Amino acid sequence: MTIDILQAQQQLIVRQRVRLMVNQYEVHASTPDGQEAGILAFAQQKRLAFKEQVTLYTDDTKQVPVLGFKARQVIDLGATYDVVDAAGAPIGLFRKKFGASLLRSTWVLEQPGYAELVGQERNLFVALCRRFVDYLSWLPYHFDFEINGHVGFSVERKWGFRDTYRVTIHDPNLDRRLVIAMAVALDALQAR
């Protein structure tokens, strides 16, 4: 996968693999009719890690890294996660807004030289149900990440046995690597 191919994507599908000791995710391109196309990246996160870290590779052989994100702090309710490319160069960051997330999860995504994007669960009722009724934590959710009053991209959790997310990118200038990192983080970090 090249950066040019990735940057051309307007829709992505992120699917979690069910594994015992790690969280794994496949990131697929999407056809115009919304069907899953070729794999673009594979992510892995160790469970119970001392410091949250996720690395994305070109595929599940885990030979060629594409990007990664890692928490700056060990324990922090509003931790900041730095996103880096395969060489370790920074490409952006994201963080959870703790106070705003008490009722409805809210995230901030920053891309250098670009305005801040704020993503929030669209449906307050679903957000409250997921927080206060334990057996409803599986409910699908939808995040819209807005920039200057417009939706830059959205992440929608679909119904199903495995967690599956449809990512729609509206802003052509967004770095798809940051979008992918945020989509994976919504599953990997949302319950923390």
mmCIF file of C-alpha atoms in Angstrom, residues 7 9 111-115 117 147 152 169-179:
data_model
loop_
_atom_site.group_PDB
_atom_site.id
_atom_site.type_symbol
_atom_site.label_atom_id
_atom_site.label_comp_id
_atom_site.label_asym_id
_atom_site.label_seq_id
_atom_site.Cartn_x
_atom_site.Cartn_y
_atom_site.Cartn_z
ATOM 1 C CA GLN A 7 -5.044 9.186 0.271
ATOM 2 C CA GLN A 9 -9.801 6.513 -0.335
ATOM 3 C CA GLN A 111 -3.158 17.414 11.833
ATOM 4 C CA PRO A 112 -0.176 19.790 11.474
ATOM 5 C CA GLY A 113 -1.037 22.945 9.522
ATOM 6 C CA TYR A 114 -4.752 22.191 9.726
ATOM 7 C CA ALA A 115 -7.614 23.230 11.964
ATOM 8 C CA LEU A 117 -11.250 18.350 14.309
ATOM 9 C CA ILE A 147 -13.758 21.025 11.219
ATOM 10 C CA GLY A 152 -14.436 16.174 7.922
ATOM 11 C CA ILE A 169 -14.012 10.835 4.609
ATOM 12 C CA HIS A 170 -15.520 14.092 3.345
ATOM 13 C CA ASP A 171 -12.451 16.347 3.497
ATOM 14 C CA PRO A 172 -9.895 15.451 0.784
ATOM 15 C CA ASN A 173 -7.065 17.173 2.692
ATOM 16 C CA LEU A 174 -7.225 14.921 5.750
ATOM 17 C CA ASP A 175 -4.322 12.531 6.185
ATOM 18 C CA ARG A 176 -5.924 9.090 5.897
ATOM 19 C CA ARG A 177 -3.340 7.673 8.284
ATOM 20 C CA LEU A 178 -4.703 9.929 11.047
ATOM 21 C CA VAL A 179 -8.273 8.966 10.157
#
